CSV table of C-alpha atoms and ligand atoms in Angstrom, one decimal:
chain,number,residue,atom,x,y,z
W,8,MET,CA,9.1,18.3,25.0
W,9,ARG,CA,6.0,16.8,23.2
W,10,ARG,CA,6.3,13.5,21.6
W,11,VAL,CA,4.5,12.5,18.2
W,12,VAL,CA,4.6,8.7,17.8
W,13,LEU,CA,4.1,7.3,14.3
W,14,LEU,CA,3.1,3.6,14.2
W,15,GLY,CA,4.1,2.0,11.0
W,16,GLY,CA,6.6,3.0,8.3
W,17,GLY,CA,4.4,3.0,5.3
W,18,TYR,CA,2.7,5.9,3.2
W,19,VAL,CA,0.5,7.3,6.1
W,20,SER,CA,3.6,7.7,8.3
W,21,VAL,CA,6.1,9.0,5.8
W,22,HIS,CA,3.5,11.7,4.6
W,23,ALA,CA,2.3,12.7,8.0
W,24,TYR,CA,5.9,13.0,8.8
W,25,GLY,CA,6.7,15.2,5.8
W,26,ALA,CA,3.7,17.5,6.5
W,27,MET,CA,4.7,17.9,10.2
W,28,VAL,CA,8.3,18.6,9.5
W,29,ARG,CA,7.4,21.3,7.1
W,30,ARG,CA,5.2,23.0,9.8
W,31,LEU,CA,7.2,22.3,12.9
W,32,ARG,CA,10.6,23.3,11.7
W,33,GLY,CA,11.2,25.7,14.8
W,34,GLU,CA,9.9,23.2,17.4
W,35,LEU,CA,11.9,20.4,16.0
W,36,ARG,CA,15.1,22.5,15.9
W,37,ARG,CA,14.6,23.7,19.5
W,38,GLY,CA,13.9,20.2,20.6
W,39,GLU,CA,10.4,21.1,21.8
W,40,VAL,CA,8.9,18.4,19.7
W,41,GLU,CA,10.3,14.9,18.9
W,42,ILE,CA,8.9,12.5,16.4
W,43,VAL,CA,9.4,8.7,17.0
W,44,VAL,CA,8.5,6.1,14.5
W,45,VAL,CA,7.8,2.5,15.6
W,46,SER,CA,7.7,0.1,12.6
W,47,ALA,CA,8.1,-3.7,12.2
W,48,ASP,CA,10.0,-3.2,9.0
W,49,ASP,CA,13.0,-0.8,8.8
W,50,ALA,CA,12.2,0.3,5.3
W,51,HIS,CA,9.4,1.9,3.5
W,52,SER,CA,8.1,-0.4,0.7
W,53,PHE,CA,6.8,1.3,-2.4
W,54,HIS,CA,4.1,-1.4,-3.4
W,55,GLY,CA,3.1,0.4,-6.5
W,56,PHE,CA,6.0,-1.1,-8.3
W,57,THR,CA,5.5,-4.7,-7.2
W,58,GLY,CA,4.5,-5.8,-10.6
W,59,GLU,CA,7.7,-4.3,-12.0
W,60,VAL,CA,9.8,-6.1,-9.5
W,61,VAL,CA,8.0,-9.4,-10.0
W,62,ALA,CA,8.4,-9.0,-13.7
W,63,GLY,CA,12.1,-8.6,-13.3
W,64,LEU,CA,12.1,-5.0,-14.6
W,65,LEU,CA,13.2,-3.3,-11.2
W,66,PRO,CA,15.5,-4.6,-8.6
W,67,VAL,CA,13.5,-4.8,-5.3
W,68,GLY,CA,16.0,-2.5,-3.6
W,69,LEU,CA,14.8,0.4,-5.7
W,70,THR,CA,11.3,0.1,-4.1
W,71,ARG,CA,12.6,0.0,-0.6
W,72,THR,CA,13.8,3.1,1.3
W,73,PRO,CA,15.4,2.8,4.7
W,74,LEU,CA,13.1,4.6,7.2
W,75,THR,CA,16.1,6.4,8.6
W,76,GLU,CA,16.5,7.9,5.2
W,77,ALA,CA,12.8,8.7,4.6
W,78,MET,CA,12.3,10.3,7.9
W,79,PRO,CA,15.7,11.6,9.0
W,80,LYS,CA,14.4,13.9,11.7
W,81,ALA,CA,12.6,11.2,13.5
W,82,ARG,CA,13.9,8.7,16.1
W,83,PHE,CA,13.3,5.2,14.8
W,84,ILE,CA,12.4,2.1,16.8
W,85,HIS,CA,12.6,-1.2,14.7
W,86,SER,CA,9.9,-3.2,16.5
W,87,THR,CA,6.4,-4.3,16.4
W,88,VAL,CA,3.9,-2.3,18.6
W,89,THR,CA,2.4,-4.8,21.1
W,90,ARG,CA,0.0,-2.5,22.9
W,91,VAL,CA,-1.6,0.9,22.9
W,92,SER,CA,-2.9,2.3,26.1
W,93,LEU,CA,-5.3,5.2,25.4
W,94,ASP,CA,-5.8,5.9,29.2
W,95,ASP,CA,-2.1,6.3,29.8
W,96,ARG,CA,-1.3,7.7,26.5
W,97,GLN,CA,1.5,5.0,26.0
W,98,VAL,CA,2.7,2.7,23.3
W,99,THR,CA,4.5,-0.5,24.2
W,100,CYS,CA,6.8,-2.2,21.6
W,101,GLY,CA,8.0,-5.8,21.2
W,102,ASP,CA,11.5,-4.8,22.2
W,103,GLY,CA,10.3,-3.8,25.8
W,104,SER,CA,10.5,0.1,25.3
W,105,VAL,CA,7.5,2.0,26.4
W,106,LEU,CA,6.8,5.4,24.8
W,107,ASP,CA,4.6,8.3,26.2
W,108,TYR,CA,2.8,10.1,23.4
W,109,ASP,CA,1.1,13.5,23.1
W,110,ALA,CA,0.0,12.7,19.6
W,111,LEU,CA,-0.3,9.3,18.0
W,112,VAL,CA,-0.7,8.3,14.4
W,113,VAL,CA,-1.9,4.8,13.6
W,114,GLY,CA,-0.5,3.8,10.1
W,115,THR,CA,0.0,0.2,10.6
W,116,GLY,CA,-1.9,-0.8,7.3
W,117,SER,CA,-3.4,-4.0,6.5
W,118,ARG,CA,-2.8,-7.6,5.8
W,119,GLU,CA,-4.3,-10.1,3.4
W,120,PRO,CA,-6.7,-12.5,5.5
W,121,VAL,CA,-5.1,-15.7,4.5
W,122,ALA,CA,-5.8,-17.6,7.7
W,123,ARG,CA,-8.1,-20.0,5.7
W,124,LEU,CA,-5.5,-20.3,3.0
W,125,GLU,CA,-2.6,-21.5,5.1
W,126,GLY,CA,0.6,-21.7,3.2
W,127,ALA,CA,-0.3,-19.0,0.7
W,128,ALA,CA,2.2,-16.1,0.4
W,129,THR,CA,1.4,-12.5,0.8
W,130,LEU,CA,3.6,-9.6,-0.3
W,131,ARG,CA,3.4,-7.6,2.8
W,132,SER,CA,5.6,-9.3,5.3
W,133,PRO,CA,9.2,-7.8,5.3
W,134,GLY,CA,11.2,-9.9,2.8
W,135,GLY,CA,8.1,-11.5,1.5
W,136,LEU,CA,8.4,-10.0,-2.0
W,137,GLU,CA,12.1,-11.1,-2.4
W,138,ALA,CA,11.4,-14.6,-1.1
W,139,LEU,CA,8.3,-14.8,-3.6
W,140,VAL,CA,10.3,-13.7,-6.6
W,141,GLN,CA,13.1,-16.2,-5.8
W,142,ASP,CA,10.6,-19.1,-5.3
W,143,ALA,CA,8.7,-18.3,-8.5
W,144,VAL,CA,11.8,-18.6,-10.8
W,145,ASP,CA,11.2,-22.2,-11.6
W,146,GLY,CA,7.7,-23.2,-11.5
W,147,PRO,CA,4.0,-22.4,-12.1
W,148,VAL,CA,2.2,-19.8,-10.0
W,149,ALA,CA,-1.3,-19.4,-8.8
W,150,VAL,CA,-2.5,-16.0,-7.9
W,151,ILE,CA,-5.7,-15.9,-5.8
W,152,GLY,CA,-8.0,-12.9,-6.2
W,153,GLY,CA,-9.0,-11.1,-9.5
W,154,GLY,CA,-9.0,-7.6,-8.2
W,155,LEU,CA,-6.6,-5.0,-9.9
W,156,ALA,CA,-3.7,-6.1,-7.6
W,157,GLY,CA,-4.2,-9.8,-8.5
W,158,VAL,CA,-4.5,-9.2,-12.2
W,159,GLU,CA,-1.4,-6.9,-12.2
W,160,LEU,CA,0.6,-9.6,-10.2
W,161,ALA,CA,-0.5,-12.5,-12.5
W,162,ALA,CA,0.6,-10.5,-15.5
W,163,ALA,CA,3.9,-9.8,-13.9
W,164,PHE,CA,4.6,-13.5,-13.2
W,165,ALA,CA,3.7,-14.4,-16.7
W,166,ALA,CA,6.0,-11.7,-18.2
W,167,ARG,CA,8.9,-13.3,-16.4
W,168,GLY,CA,8.1,-16.7,-18.1
W,169,ALA,CA,5.9,-18.4,-15.4
W,170,THR,CA,3.0,-20.5,-16.1
W,171,VAL,CA,0.2,-18.5,-14.3
W,172,THR,CA,-3.3,-19.4,-13.2
W,173,LEU,CA,-5.5,-16.6,-11.9
W,174,VAL,CA,-8.3,-17.8,-9.5
W,175,HIS,CA,-11.1,-15.4,-9.1
W,176,SER,CA,-14.4,-16.2,-7.2
W,177,GLY,CA,-16.6,-13.9,-9.2
W,178,ASP,CA,-17.8,-14.0,-12.9
W,179,ARG,CA,-15.3,-11.6,-14.4
W,180,VAL,CA,-12.0,-10.2,-13.0
W,181,VAL,CA,-11.6,-6.5,-11.7
W,182,PRO,CA,-15.3,-6.2,-10.6
W,183,ALA,CA,-14.6,-2.8,-8.9
W,184,LEU,CA,-12.9,-1.2,-12.0
W,185,ARG,CA,-15.5,-2.8,-14.3
W,186,ALA,CA,-18.3,-1.1,-12.4
W,187,GLU,CA,-16.7,2.3,-13.2
W,188,GLN,CA,-14.8,1.6,-16.4
W,189,PRO,CA,-16.1,-1.4,-18.2
W,190,ARG,CA,-13.9,-0.7,-21.4
W,191,LEU,CA,-10.7,-0.7,-19.2
W,192,ALA,CA,-11.9,-4.0,-17.5
W,193,VAL,CA,-12.1,-5.6,-20.9
W,194,ARG,CA,-8.8,-4.4,-21.7
W,195,CYS,CA,-7.4,-6.0,-18.5
W,196,GLU,CA,-8.8,-9.4,-19.6
W,197,ARG,CA,-7.2,-8.8,-23.1
W,198,GLU,CA,-3.8,-8.1,-21.5
W,199,LEU,CA,-4.0,-11.3,-19.4
W,200,ASP,CA,-4.9,-13.2,-22.5
W,201,ARG,CA,-1.9,-11.6,-24.4
W,202,LEU,CA,0.4,-12.7,-21.7
W,203,GLY,CA,-1.0,-16.3,-21.5
W,204,VAL,CA,-2.5,-16.1,-18.0
W,205,LEU,CA,-5.1,-18.8,-17.5
W,206,VAL,CA,-8.1,-17.3,-15.7
W,207,ARG,CA,-10.4,-19.5,-13.7
W,208,THR,CA,-13.5,-17.5,-12.6
W,209,GLY,CA,-16.5,-18.6,-10.5
W,210,VAL,CA,-14.2,-20.8,-8.2
W,211,ARG,CA,-12.7,-20.1,-4.8
W,212,ALA,CA,-9.3,-21.3,-3.5
W,213,VAL,CA,-10.1,-23.6,-0.5
W,214,ALA,CA,-6.8,-24.7,0.7
W,215,THR,CA,-3.2,-25.0,-0.4
W,216,THR,CA,-1.7,-28.5,-1.0
W,217,GLY,CA,1.8,-29.5,-1.2
W,218,ASP,CA,1.7,-29.1,-4.9
W,219,GLY,CA,-0.7,-26.2,-5.5
W,220,VAL,CA,-4.1,-25.0,-4.5
W,221,LEU,CA,-7.4,-26.9,-4.2
W,222,LEU,CA,-10.5,-25.1,-5.7
W,223,SER,CA,-14.0,-25.1,-4.5
W,224,ASP,CA,-15.1,-27.1,-7.5
W,225,GLY,CA,-12.8,-29.9,-6.4
W,226,THR,CA,-10.1,-29.3,-9.2
W,227,GLU,CA,-6.6,-28.5,-8.2
W,228,VAL,CA,-4.1,-25.9,-9.7
W,229,ASP,CA,-0.5,-27.0,-9.8
W,230,ALA,CA,1.7,-24.3,-8.3
W,231,ARG,CA,5.0,-23.9,-6.8
W,232,VAL,CA,3.9,-20.6,-5.5
W,233,VAL,CA,0.4,-19.5,-4.3
W,234,VAL,CA,-0.1,-15.9,-3.8
W,235,ALA,CA,-3.2,-14.4,-2.2
W,236,THR,CA,-4.4,-10.9,-3.0
W,237,THR,CA,-7.9,-11.6,-1.6
W,238,GLY,CA,-8.6,-8.2,0.0
W,239,GLN,CA,-7.3,-6.8,3.2
W,240,ARG,CA,-8.0,-6.6,7.0
W,241,ALA,CA,-6.6,-3.9,9.1
W,242,VAL,CA,-3.6,-4.9,11.4
W,243,PRO,CA,-5.2,-5.4,14.8
W,244,LEU,CA,-3.5,-3.5,17.6
W,245,PRO,CA,-4.1,-4.5,21.2
W,246,GLY,CA,-5.5,-1.7,23.2
W,247,LEU,CA,-7.5,-0.3,20.2
W,248,ASP,CA,-10.0,-3.1,20.3
W,249,ASP,CA,-12.8,-1.0,21.8
W,250,LEU,CA,-12.6,1.8,19.2
W,251,PRO,CA,-15.2,1.8,16.5
W,252,ARG,CA,-14.5,-0.2,13.4
W,253,ASP,CA,-15.9,-1.2,10.1
W,254,PRO,CA,-16.4,-4.8,8.9
W,255,GLN,CA,-12.8,-4.9,7.5
W,256,GLY,CA,-11.6,-4.0,10.9
W,257,ARG,CA,-10.7,-0.6,9.9
W,258,LEU,CA,-10.7,2.2,12.6
W,259,VAL,CA,-13.6,4.7,12.0
W,260,THR,CA,-12.3,8.1,11.6
W,261,THR,CA,-13.8,11.5,12.0
W,262,ARG,CA,-13.7,14.1,9.3
W,263,GLU,CA,-10.5,15.3,10.8
W,264,LEU,CA,-9.1,11.7,10.7
W,265,LEU,CA,-9.2,11.3,14.5
W,266,VAL,CA,-10.1,7.9,16.0
W,267,ALA,CA,-9.6,9.0,19.6
W,268,PRO,CA,-8.5,12.2,21.5
W,269,ASP,CA,-5.1,13.0,20.1
W,270,VAL,CA,-5.0,9.8,17.9
W,271,TRP,CA,-5.2,9.9,14.2
W,272,SER,CA,-5.4,7.2,11.6
W,273,GLY,CA,-5.5,6.8,7.7
W,274,GLY,CA,-4.6,4.5,5.0
W,275,ASP,CA,-5.3,0.8,5.0
W,276,ALA,CA,-5.8,0.9,9.0
W,277,ALA,CA,-8.7,3.3,8.7
W,278,ARG,CA,-12.0,3.8,7.2
W,279,VAL,CA,-12.0,7.2,5.8
W,280,LEU,CA,-15.0,8.7,4.1
W,281,HIS,CA,-15.0,10.5,0.8
W,282,PRO,CA,-15.6,14.1,1.5
W,283,ARG,CA,-18.2,14.4,-1.4
W,284,SER,CA,-19.7,10.9,-1.8
W,285,GLY,CA,-19.6,10.0,1.9
W,286,THR,CA,-18.6,6.4,1.0
W,287,PRO,CA,-15.3,4.8,2.3
W,288,VAL,CA,-12.3,5.6,0.1
W,289,THR,CA,-10.4,2.7,-1.5
W,290,ALA,CA,-7.5,1.2,0.4
W,291,ASN,CA,-4.7,2.2,-1.9
W,292,ALA,CA,-1.6,4.3,-1.9
W,293,LEU,CA,-3.0,7.4,-3.1
W,294,TRP,CA,-5.7,7.7,-0.3
W,295,ALA,CA,-3.0,6.7,2.2
W,296,ILE,CA,-0.7,9.4,1.0
W,297,LYS,CA,-3.3,12.1,1.2
W,298,ALA,CA,-4.6,10.9,4.5
W,299,GLY,CA,-1.0,11.0,5.8
W,300,ASP,CA,-0.6,14.6,4.6
W,301,GLN,CA,-3.8,15.7,6.3
W,302,ILE,CA,-2.9,13.8,9.5
W,303,GLY,CA,0.5,15.6,9.6
W,304,ARG,CA,-1.1,19.1,9.2
W,305,ASN,CA,-3.7,18.3,11.9
W,306,VAL,CA,-1.1,17.0,14.4
W,307,ALA,CA,1.0,20.3,13.8
W,308,HIS,CA,-2.4,22.2,14.4
W,309,ALA,CA,-3.0,20.2,17.6
W,310,LEU,CA,0.4,20.8,19.0
W,311,ARG,CA,-0.1,24.5,18.5
W,312,GLY,CA,-3.5,24.4,20.2
W,313,ARG,CA,-5.5,24.7,17.0
W,314,ARG,CA,-8.3,22.7,15.7
W,315,GLY,CA,-7.7,20.2,12.9
W,316,ARG,CA,-9.2,20.7,9.4
W,317,PRO,CA,-11.4,18.1,7.6
W,318,PHE,CA,-10.0,15.7,5.0
W,319,ARG,CA,-11.0,17.3,1.7
W,320,TYR,CA,-9.2,15.2,-1.0
W,321,LEU,CA,-11.4,14.2,-3.8
W,322,GLY,CA,-9.3,11.6,-5.6
W,323,LEU,CA,-7.6,11.2,-8.9
W,324,GLY,CA,-8.1,7.7,-10.3
W,325,GLN,CA,-6.6,4.3,-10.6
W,326,ALA,CA,-4.2,2.4,-12.9
W,327,ALA,CA,-2.6,-1.0,-13.5
W,328,SER,CA,0.3,-2.0,-15.6
W,329,PHE,CA,0.8,-5.1,-17.9
W,330,GLY,CA,4.4,-4.6,-18.9
W,331,VAL,CA,6.2,-1.6,-20.5
W,332,GLY,CA,3.9,0.3,-22.7
W,333,HIS,CA,0.8,-1.6,-21.6
W,334,ALA,CA,-1.5,-0.2,-18.9
W,335,VAL,CA,-4.9,1.0,-18.1
W,336,ALA,CA,-5.6,4.1,-16.2
W,337,ASP,CA,-8.8,5.9,-15.0
W,338,LEU,CA,-7.8,9.6,-14.7
W,339,TYR,CA,-10.6,11.7,-13.2
W,340,GLY,CA,-13.1,9.3,-14.9
W,341,LEU,CA,-11.4,9.5,-18.3
W,342,PRO,CA,-10.3,5.9,-19.5
W,343,ILE,CA,-6.8,5.9,-20.9
W,344,THR,CA,-4.7,2.7,-22.3
W,345,GLY,CA,-1.5,1.8,-23.7
W,346,TRP,CA,1.6,3.9,-23.7
W,347,LEU,CA,0.0,7.1,-22.3
W,348,ALA,CA,-1.5,5.2,-19.4
W,349,TRP,CA,1.8,3.5,-18.8
W,350,LEU,CA,3.6,6.8,-18.8
W,351,LEU,CA,1.1,8.6,-16.6
W,352,ARG,CA,1.3,5.8,-14.0
W,353,VAL,CA,5.1,5.7,-13.8
W,354,GLY,CA,5.2,9.5,-13.6
W,355,PHE,CA,2.7,9.5,-10.8
W,356,PHE,CA,4.5,6.7,-8.8
W,357,VAL,CA,8.0,8.3,-9.5
W,358,ARG,CA,6.6,11.6,-8.0
W,359,PHE,CA,5.4,9.9,-4.8
W,360,MET,CA,8.4,7.6,-4.1
W,361,PRO,CA,10.0,8.7,-0.8
W,362,SER,CA,13.5,8.7,-2.1
W,363,ARG,CA,14.5,11.1,-4.9
W,364,SER,CA,17.7,9.1,-5.9
W,365,ARG,CA,15.8,5.8,-6.2
W,366,ALA,CA,12.9,7.5,-8.1
W,367,LEU,CA,15.3,8.9,-10.7
W,368,GLN,CA,16.6,5.5,-11.3
W,369,VAL,CA,13.2,4.1,-12.1
W,370,PRO,CA,12.4,5.3,-15.6
W,371,GLY,CA,15.7,4.3,-17.1
W,372,ALA,CA,15.6,0.9,-15.3
W,373,LEU,CA,12.1,0.2,-16.7
W,374,LEU,CA,13.0,1.2,-20.3
W,375,ARG,CA,16.3,-0.9,-20.2
W,376,GLY,CA,14.6,-3.8,-18.6
W,377,PRO,CA,13.3,-7.1,-20.2
W,378,GLY,CA,9.9,-5.7,-20.7
W,379,LEU,CA,10.8,-4.4,-24.1
W,380,ARG,CA,12.0,-7.8,-25.2
W,381,PRO,CA,9.7,-10.8,-25.7
W,382,ALA,CA,8.5,-12.5,-22.6
W,383,GLY,CA,11.0,-14.8,-21.2
W,384,ARG,CA,12.7,-15.6,-17.9
W,385,ALA,CA,14.0,-12.5,-16.1
W,386,PRO,CA,17.0,-12.3,-13.8
W,387,VAL,CA,16.3,-12.2,-10.1
W,388,HIS,CA,17.9,-9.2,-8.5
B,416,LIG,C1,1.7,-6.0,-3.4
B,416,LIG,C2,0.9,-4.8,-3.3
B,416,LIG,C3,0.8,-3.9,-4.4
B,416,LIG,C4,0.1,-2.7,-4.4
B,416,LIG,N1,-0.1,-2.0,-5.5
B,416,LIG,C5,-0.6,-0.8,-5.4
B,416,LIG,C6,-0.7,0.0,-6.6
B,416,LIG,O1,-0.3,-0.3,-7.6
B,416,LIG,N2,-1.4,1.2,-6.5
B,416,LIG,C7,-1.8,1.7,-5.2
B,416,LIG,O2,-2.4,2.9,-5.1
B,416,LIG,N3,-1.8,0.8,-4.1
B,416,LIG,C8,-1.2,-0.4,-4.2
B,416,LIG,N4,-1.2,-1.2,-3.1
B,416,LIG,C9,-1.9,-0.8,-1.9
B,416,LIG,C10,-1.1,0.2,-1.1
B,416,LIG,O3,0.3,-0.1,-1.0
B,416,LIG,C11,-1.6,0.4,0.3
B,416,LIG,O4,-3.0,0.8,0.2
B,416,LIG,C12,-0.7,1.3,1.1
B,416,LIG,O5,0.5,0.7,1.5
B,416,LIG,C13,-1.4,1.7,2.5
B,416,LIG,O6,-0.4,2.6,3.1
B,416,LIG,P1,-0.5,2.5,4.7
B,416,LIG,O7,0.5,3.5,5.2
B,416,LIG,O8,-1.8,2.6,5.3
B,416,LIG,O9,0.2,1.0,5.1
B,416,LIG,P2,1.6,0.3,4.6
B,416,LIG,O10,2.2,1.2,3.5
B,416,LIG,O11,1.2,-1.1,4.3
B,416,LIG,O12,2.4,0.5,5.9
B,416,LIG,C14,2.1,-0.3,7.2
B,416,LIG,C15,3.4,-0.1,7.9
B,416,LIG,O13,3.0,-0.6,9.3
B,416,LIG,C16,4.1,-1.5,9.7
B,416,LIG,N5,3.3,-2.4,10.7
B,416,LIG,C17,2.3,-3.3,10.6
B,416,LIG,N6,2.0,-3.8,11.7
B,416,LIG,C18,2.7,-3.3,12.7
B,416,LIG,C19,3.0,-3.4,14.1
B,416,LIG,N7,2.1,-4.2,14.7
B,416,LIG,N8,3.9,-2.8,14.7
B,416,LIG,C20,4.7,-2.0,13.9
B,416,LIG,N9,4.6,-1.7,12.7
B,416,LIG,C21,3.6,-2.4,12.1
B,416,LIG,C22,4.4,-2.2,8.4
B,416,LIG,O14,5.7,-2.8,8.5
B,416,LIG,C23,4.5,-1.0,7.5
B,416,LIG,O15,5.7,-0.3,7.7
B,416,LIG,C24,-0.4,-2.4,-3.2
B,416,LIG,C25,-0.4,-3.1,-2.0
B,416,LIG,C26,0.4,-4.3,-2.1
B,416,LIG,C27,0.5,-5.2,-0.8
């Protein structure tokens, strides 16, 4: 029996699993191949709807799918990975178990680098989002980082009635979107204005204080909750330290998404090059999903003694929501705003949620939610 070990329970692992199961039905049925998932979290978090959860439009439970449900044919170990030995082809887990592997997929994603901003919350730790939404019920919020994620989050807190300050070190928010779609970037600024978000640009958050956050110009922002969305660093895995990495700590992949013999990676953990432009693809869900699909196909090829195929996905675009009916989307370079952008974004996310039953509940919940009413305090689910 050959064993495929998937590290992490995020987009990469779920999609690699799906692609493998479709190709290895016979092998799995006959017990010739086993898939084992090791994940620190026992559920897949659909981060795309974080804004909707924060705004009180969706219960957090709808965005979390137990891994036993998302990957039913896999054996699941609920533990962190403490070491990978490439020489012995073994993974050691925090619960003491040691797994031999024939194929290994590193899908452990990334974390916000908040070491310098001790006390700031991030949204990725298990239970982090629930805790954050509870804490933010009564008090001002500071969101650090004016990328698409920070802007969307600031808008969501404002939609639930919080006083929100968005702190961004650059001159204008959403710089990456602005470079490609300046009109959409201006629309993001207008949406923040509509929702009453105070935007502080040209300053960095230096430290959290008991009462908020200290900025580089010496001023302080009062905040009960400080959330950092200041970029990402790949989760480090002991044993993989010697593999080539980029400055964000991402594992450098080949065109077939290999990082070492019989070890594949994608999503936030990996630097994957765009097949046409040759530049690194963005760390977001779409690229993680597509890399996961390709990894699953290549693992199936490898188990059958065939060569893997290069990653060929060319991209689709990006989107951000500012409440029901308010969104911006860049679809194949075409700028779209308002209801159409909002519907396209929701439709896309629903299509890629790992749980059909949860996905089907999303449109109704969104349209019934408080977003159609004037901004006000929303219930915590
Ligand atoms: C709040 C938020 C909002 C976002 N919104 C959007 C959006 O609107 N659109 C979009 O496209 N992208 C969005 N993203 C980005 C997107 O979620 C990521 O790019 C995507 O999750 C990457 O997928 P992944 O599989 O690489 O990692 P993840 O989905 O993060 O999965 C990583 C998995 O590894 C596990 N893990 C980590 N370390 C270990 C360890 N040592 N041992 C075992 N398991 C471990 C984690 O528990 C998790 O299960 C958002 C991200 C966040 C945090």
